[in-house]
PDB file of C-alpha atoms in Angstrom:
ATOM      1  CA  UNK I 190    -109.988  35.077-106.965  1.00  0.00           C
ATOM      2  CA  UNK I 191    -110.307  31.642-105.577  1.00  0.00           C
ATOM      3  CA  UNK I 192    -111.105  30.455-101.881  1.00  0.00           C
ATOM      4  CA  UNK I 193    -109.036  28.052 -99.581  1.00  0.00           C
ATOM      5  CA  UNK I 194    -111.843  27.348 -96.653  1.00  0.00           C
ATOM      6  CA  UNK I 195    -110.175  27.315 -93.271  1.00  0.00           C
ATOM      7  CA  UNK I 196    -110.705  27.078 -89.319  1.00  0.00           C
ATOM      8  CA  UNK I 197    -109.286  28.171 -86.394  1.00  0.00           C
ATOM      9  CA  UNK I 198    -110.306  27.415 -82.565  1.00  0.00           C
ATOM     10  CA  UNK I 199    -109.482  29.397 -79.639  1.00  0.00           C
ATOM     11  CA  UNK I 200    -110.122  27.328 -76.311  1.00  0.00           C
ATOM     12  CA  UNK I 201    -111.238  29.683 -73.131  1.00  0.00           C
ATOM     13  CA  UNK I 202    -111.166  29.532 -69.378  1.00  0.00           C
ATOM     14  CA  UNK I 203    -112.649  32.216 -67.644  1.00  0.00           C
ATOM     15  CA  UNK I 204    -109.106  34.384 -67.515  1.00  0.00           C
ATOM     16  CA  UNK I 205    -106.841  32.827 -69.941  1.00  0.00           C
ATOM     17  CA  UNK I 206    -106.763  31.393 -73.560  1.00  0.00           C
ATOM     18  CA  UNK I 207    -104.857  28.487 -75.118  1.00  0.00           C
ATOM     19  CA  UNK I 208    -102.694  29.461 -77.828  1.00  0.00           C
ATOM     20  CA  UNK I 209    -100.487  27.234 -80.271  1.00  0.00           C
ATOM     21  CA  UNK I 210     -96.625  28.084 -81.205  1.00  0.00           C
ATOM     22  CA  UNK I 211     -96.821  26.819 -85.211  1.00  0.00           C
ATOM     23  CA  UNK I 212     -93.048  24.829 -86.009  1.00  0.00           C
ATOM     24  CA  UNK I 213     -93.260  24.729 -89.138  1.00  0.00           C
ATOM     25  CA  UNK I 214     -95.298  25.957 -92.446  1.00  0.00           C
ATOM     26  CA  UNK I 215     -97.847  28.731 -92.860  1.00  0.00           C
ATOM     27  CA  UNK I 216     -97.288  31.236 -89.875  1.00  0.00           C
ATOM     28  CA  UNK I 217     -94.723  29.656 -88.275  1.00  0.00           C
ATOM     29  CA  UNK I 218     -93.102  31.256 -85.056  1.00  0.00           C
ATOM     30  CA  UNK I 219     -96.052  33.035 -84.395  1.00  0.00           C
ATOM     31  CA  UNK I 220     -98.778  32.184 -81.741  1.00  0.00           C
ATOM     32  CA  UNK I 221    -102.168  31.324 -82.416  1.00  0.00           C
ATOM     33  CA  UNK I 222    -105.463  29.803 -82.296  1.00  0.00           C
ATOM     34  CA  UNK I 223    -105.701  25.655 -83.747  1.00  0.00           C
ATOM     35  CA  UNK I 224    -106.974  25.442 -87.308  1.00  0.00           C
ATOM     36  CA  UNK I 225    -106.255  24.718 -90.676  1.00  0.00           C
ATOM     37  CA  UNK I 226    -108.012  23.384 -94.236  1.00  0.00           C
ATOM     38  CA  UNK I 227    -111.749  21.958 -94.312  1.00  0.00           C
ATOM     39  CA  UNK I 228    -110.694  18.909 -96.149  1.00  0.00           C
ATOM     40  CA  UNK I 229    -113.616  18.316 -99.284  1.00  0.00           C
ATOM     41  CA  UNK I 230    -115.505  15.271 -96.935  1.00  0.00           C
ATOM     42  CA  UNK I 231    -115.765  17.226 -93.700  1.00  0.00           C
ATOM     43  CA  UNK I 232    -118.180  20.008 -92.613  1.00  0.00           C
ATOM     44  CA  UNK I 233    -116.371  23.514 -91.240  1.00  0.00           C
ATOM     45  CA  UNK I 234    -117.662  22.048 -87.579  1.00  0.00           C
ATOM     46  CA  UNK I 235    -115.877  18.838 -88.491  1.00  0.00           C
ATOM     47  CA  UNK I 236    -112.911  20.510 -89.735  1.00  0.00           C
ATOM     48  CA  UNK I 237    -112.286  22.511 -86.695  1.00  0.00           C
ATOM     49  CA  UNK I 238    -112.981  20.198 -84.876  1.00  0.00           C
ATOM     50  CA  UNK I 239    -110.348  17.338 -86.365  1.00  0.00           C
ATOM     51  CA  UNK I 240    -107.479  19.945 -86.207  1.00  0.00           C
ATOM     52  CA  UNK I 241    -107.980  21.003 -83.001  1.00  0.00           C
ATOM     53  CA  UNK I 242    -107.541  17.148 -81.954  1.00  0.00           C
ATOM     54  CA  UNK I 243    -104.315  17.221 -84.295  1.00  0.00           C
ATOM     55  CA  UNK I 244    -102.786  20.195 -83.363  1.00  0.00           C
ATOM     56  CA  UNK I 245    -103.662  20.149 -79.488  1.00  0.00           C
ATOM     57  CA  UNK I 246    -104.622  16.645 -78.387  1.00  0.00           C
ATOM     58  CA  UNK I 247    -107.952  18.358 -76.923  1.00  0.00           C
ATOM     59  CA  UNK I 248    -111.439  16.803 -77.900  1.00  0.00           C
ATOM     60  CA  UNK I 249    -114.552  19.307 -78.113  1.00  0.00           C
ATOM     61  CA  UNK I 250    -118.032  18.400 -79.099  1.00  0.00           C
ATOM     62  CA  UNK I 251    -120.346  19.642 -82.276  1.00  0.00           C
ATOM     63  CA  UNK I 252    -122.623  20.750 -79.078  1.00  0.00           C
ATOM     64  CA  UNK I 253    -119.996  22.671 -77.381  1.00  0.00           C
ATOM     65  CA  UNK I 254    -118.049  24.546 -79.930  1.00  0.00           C
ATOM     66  CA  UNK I 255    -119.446  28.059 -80.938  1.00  0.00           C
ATOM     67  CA  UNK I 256    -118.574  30.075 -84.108  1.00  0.00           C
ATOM     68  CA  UNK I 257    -117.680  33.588 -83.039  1.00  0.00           C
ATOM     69  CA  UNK I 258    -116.098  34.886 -86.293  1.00  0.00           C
ATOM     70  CA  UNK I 259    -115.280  35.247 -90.056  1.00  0.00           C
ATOM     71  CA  UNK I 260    -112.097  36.621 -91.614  1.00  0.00           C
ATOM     72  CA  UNK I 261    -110.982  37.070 -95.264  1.00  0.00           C
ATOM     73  CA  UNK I 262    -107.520  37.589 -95.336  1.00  0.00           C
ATOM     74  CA  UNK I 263    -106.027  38.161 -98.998  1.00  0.00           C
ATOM     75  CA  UNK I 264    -102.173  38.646 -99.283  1.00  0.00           C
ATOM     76  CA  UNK I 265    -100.740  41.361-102.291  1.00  0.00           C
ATOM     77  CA  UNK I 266    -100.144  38.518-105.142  1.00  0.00           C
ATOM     78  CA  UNK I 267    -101.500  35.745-104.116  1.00  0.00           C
ATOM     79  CA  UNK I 268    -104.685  35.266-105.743  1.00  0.00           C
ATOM     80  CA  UNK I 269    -106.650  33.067-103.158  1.00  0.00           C
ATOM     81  CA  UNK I 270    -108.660  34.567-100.321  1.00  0.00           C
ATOM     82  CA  UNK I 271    -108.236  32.571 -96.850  1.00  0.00           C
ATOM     83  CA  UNK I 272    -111.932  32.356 -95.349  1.00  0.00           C
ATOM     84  CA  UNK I 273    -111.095  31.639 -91.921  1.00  0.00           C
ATOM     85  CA  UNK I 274    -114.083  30.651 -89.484  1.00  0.00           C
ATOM     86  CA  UNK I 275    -113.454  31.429 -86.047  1.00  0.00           C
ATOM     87  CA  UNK I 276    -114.253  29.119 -83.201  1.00  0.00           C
ATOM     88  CA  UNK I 277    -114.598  28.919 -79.159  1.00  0.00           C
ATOM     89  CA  UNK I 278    -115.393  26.286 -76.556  1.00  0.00           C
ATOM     90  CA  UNK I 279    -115.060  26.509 -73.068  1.00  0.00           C
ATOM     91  CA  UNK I 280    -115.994  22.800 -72.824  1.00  0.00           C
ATOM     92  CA  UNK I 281    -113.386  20.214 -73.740  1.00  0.00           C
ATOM     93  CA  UNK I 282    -111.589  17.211 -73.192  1.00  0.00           C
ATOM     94  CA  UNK I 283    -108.375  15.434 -72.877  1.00  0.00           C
ATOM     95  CA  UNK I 284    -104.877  17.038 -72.019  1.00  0.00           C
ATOM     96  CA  UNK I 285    -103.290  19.539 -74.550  1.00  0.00           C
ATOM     97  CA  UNK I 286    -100.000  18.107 -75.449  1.00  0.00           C
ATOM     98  CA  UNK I 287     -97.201  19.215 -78.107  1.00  0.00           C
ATOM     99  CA  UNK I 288     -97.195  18.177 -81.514  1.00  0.00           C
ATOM    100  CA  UNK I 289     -94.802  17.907 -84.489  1.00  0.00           C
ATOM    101  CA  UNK I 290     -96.826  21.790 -85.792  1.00  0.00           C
ATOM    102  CA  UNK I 291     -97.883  23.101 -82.508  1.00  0.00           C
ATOM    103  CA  UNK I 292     -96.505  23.877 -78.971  1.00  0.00           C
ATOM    104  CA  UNK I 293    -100.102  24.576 -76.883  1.00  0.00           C
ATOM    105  CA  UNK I 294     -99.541  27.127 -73.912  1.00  0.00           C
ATOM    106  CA  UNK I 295    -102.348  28.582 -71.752  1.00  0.00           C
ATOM    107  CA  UNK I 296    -101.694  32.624 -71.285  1.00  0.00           C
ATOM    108  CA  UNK I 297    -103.536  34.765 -69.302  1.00  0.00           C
ATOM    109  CA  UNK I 298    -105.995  37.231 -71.182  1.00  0.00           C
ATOM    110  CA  UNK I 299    -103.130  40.543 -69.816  1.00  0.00           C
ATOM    111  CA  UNK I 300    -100.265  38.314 -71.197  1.00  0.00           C
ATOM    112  CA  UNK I 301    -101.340  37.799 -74.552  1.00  0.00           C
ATOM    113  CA  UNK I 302     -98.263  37.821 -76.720  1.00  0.00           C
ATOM    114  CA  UNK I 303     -99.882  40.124 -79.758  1.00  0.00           C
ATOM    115  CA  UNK I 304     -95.879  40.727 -80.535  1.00  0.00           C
ATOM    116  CA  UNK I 305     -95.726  37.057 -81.676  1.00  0.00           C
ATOM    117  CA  UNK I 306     -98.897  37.225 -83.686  1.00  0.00           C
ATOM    118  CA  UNK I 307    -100.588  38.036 -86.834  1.00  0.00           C
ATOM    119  CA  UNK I 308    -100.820  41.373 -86.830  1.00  0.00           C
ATOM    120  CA  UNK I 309    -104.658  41.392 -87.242  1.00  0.00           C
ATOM    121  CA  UNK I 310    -104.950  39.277 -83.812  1.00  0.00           C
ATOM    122  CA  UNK I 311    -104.434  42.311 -81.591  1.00  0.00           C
ATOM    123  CA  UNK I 312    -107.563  44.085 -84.025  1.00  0.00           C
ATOM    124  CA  UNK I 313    -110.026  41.188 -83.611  1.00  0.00           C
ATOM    125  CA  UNK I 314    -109.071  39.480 -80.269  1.00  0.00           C
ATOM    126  CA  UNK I 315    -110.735  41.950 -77.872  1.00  0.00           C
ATOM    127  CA  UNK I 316    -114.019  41.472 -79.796  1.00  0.00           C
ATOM    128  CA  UNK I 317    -113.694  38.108 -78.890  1.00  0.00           C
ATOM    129  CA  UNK I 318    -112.420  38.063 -75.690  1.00  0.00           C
ATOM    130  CA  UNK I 319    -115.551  40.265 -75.124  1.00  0.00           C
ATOM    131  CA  UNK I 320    -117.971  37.814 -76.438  1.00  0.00           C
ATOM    132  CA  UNK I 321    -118.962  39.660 -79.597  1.00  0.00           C
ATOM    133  CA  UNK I 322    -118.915  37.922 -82.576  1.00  0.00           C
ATOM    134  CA  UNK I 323    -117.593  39.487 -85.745  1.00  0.00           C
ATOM    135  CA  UNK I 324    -116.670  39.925 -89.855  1.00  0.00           C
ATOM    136  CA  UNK I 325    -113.532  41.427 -91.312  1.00  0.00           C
ATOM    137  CA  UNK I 326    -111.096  41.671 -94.096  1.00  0.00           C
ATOM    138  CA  UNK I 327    -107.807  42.107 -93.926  1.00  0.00           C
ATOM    139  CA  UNK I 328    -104.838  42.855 -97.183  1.00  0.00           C
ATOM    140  CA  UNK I 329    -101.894  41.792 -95.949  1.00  0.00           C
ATOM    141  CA  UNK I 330     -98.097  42.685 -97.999  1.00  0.00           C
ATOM    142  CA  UNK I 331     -96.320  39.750 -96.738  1.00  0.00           C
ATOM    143  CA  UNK I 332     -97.011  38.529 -93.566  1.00  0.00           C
ATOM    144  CA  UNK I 333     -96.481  41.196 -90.998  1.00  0.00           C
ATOM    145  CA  UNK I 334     -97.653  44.431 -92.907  1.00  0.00           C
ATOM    146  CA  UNK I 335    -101.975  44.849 -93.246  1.00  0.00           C
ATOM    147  CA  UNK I 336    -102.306  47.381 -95.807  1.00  0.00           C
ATOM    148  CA  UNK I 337    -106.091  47.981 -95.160  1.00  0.00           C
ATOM    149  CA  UNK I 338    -108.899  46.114 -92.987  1.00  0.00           C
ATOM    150  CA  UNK I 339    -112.551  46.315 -92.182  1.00  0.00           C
ATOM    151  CA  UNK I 340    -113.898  44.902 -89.359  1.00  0.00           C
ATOM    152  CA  UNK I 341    -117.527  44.824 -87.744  1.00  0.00           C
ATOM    153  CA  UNK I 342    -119.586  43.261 -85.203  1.00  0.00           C
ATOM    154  CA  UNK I 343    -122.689  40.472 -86.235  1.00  0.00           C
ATOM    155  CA  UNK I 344    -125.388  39.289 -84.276  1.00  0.00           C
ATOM    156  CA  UNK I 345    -125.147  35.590 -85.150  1.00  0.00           C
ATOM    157  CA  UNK I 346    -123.873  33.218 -87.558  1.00  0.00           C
TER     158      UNK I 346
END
């Protein structure tokens, strides 16, 4: 099995969360956190933090953006394992705007649209949302079906 390194970045406020609609390509018409491939000259930090600008338009420091989790995901024939780190800042700047991949949209932590998500999302968000930061593994057949997961709190990263 091979690895394909990836990020994604949840921005907070004290009672909602910005989620992305992705357009087009890998989970599209589904909501979630900003992220995508650590490119081979960039650091994970740096990685989260350059697709966050180019999904969202927001800006968030090295100093101000916290890793809170780590995923494998492995789909039934496909023979690389996504390692997704997963990110949070409070702190940030600019104005989210809509790009050609993403449509940002702030929901409030009772309307999060889990029906519109990965299917893992509604196993792992409340960990996060709780400020616990976490491990897991999910199989996934296809897209919408997890076949078997584990998932378990750490202390840091």
């Amino acid at each position: 099995m091979s690895r394909k390194v990836l990020t994604l970045v949840l921005i907070r406020k004290p009672n909602e969360v910005l989620l992305g609609y992705k357009k087009r390509g890998f989970g599209s018409n589904k909501w979630n956190g900003f992220g995508g491939k650590v490119e081979d000259n960039e650091s994970i930090c740096e990685a989260a933090i350059r697709e966050l600008r180019e999904e969202s338009g927001l800006v968030v420091s090295p100093a101000n953006l916290q890793q809170v989790g780590m995923i494998n995901f492995e789909f039934v024939g496909d023979p690389i394992i996504l390692e997704v780190h997963v990110f949070t800042s409070a702190m940030y700047e600019g104005q989210h705007f809509e790009t050609e991949e993403m449509m940002p949209k702030w929901f409030k932590l009772q309307d999060i649209p889990f029906h519109e998500m990965w299917a893992d999302d509604r196993l792992w968000f409340p960990l996060f949302l709780s400020g616990k930061k976490f491990q897991g593994y999910f199989l996934f057949q296809g897209h919408d079906v997890i076949l078997k997961h584990t998932l378990n709190t750490v202390e840091h990263f």
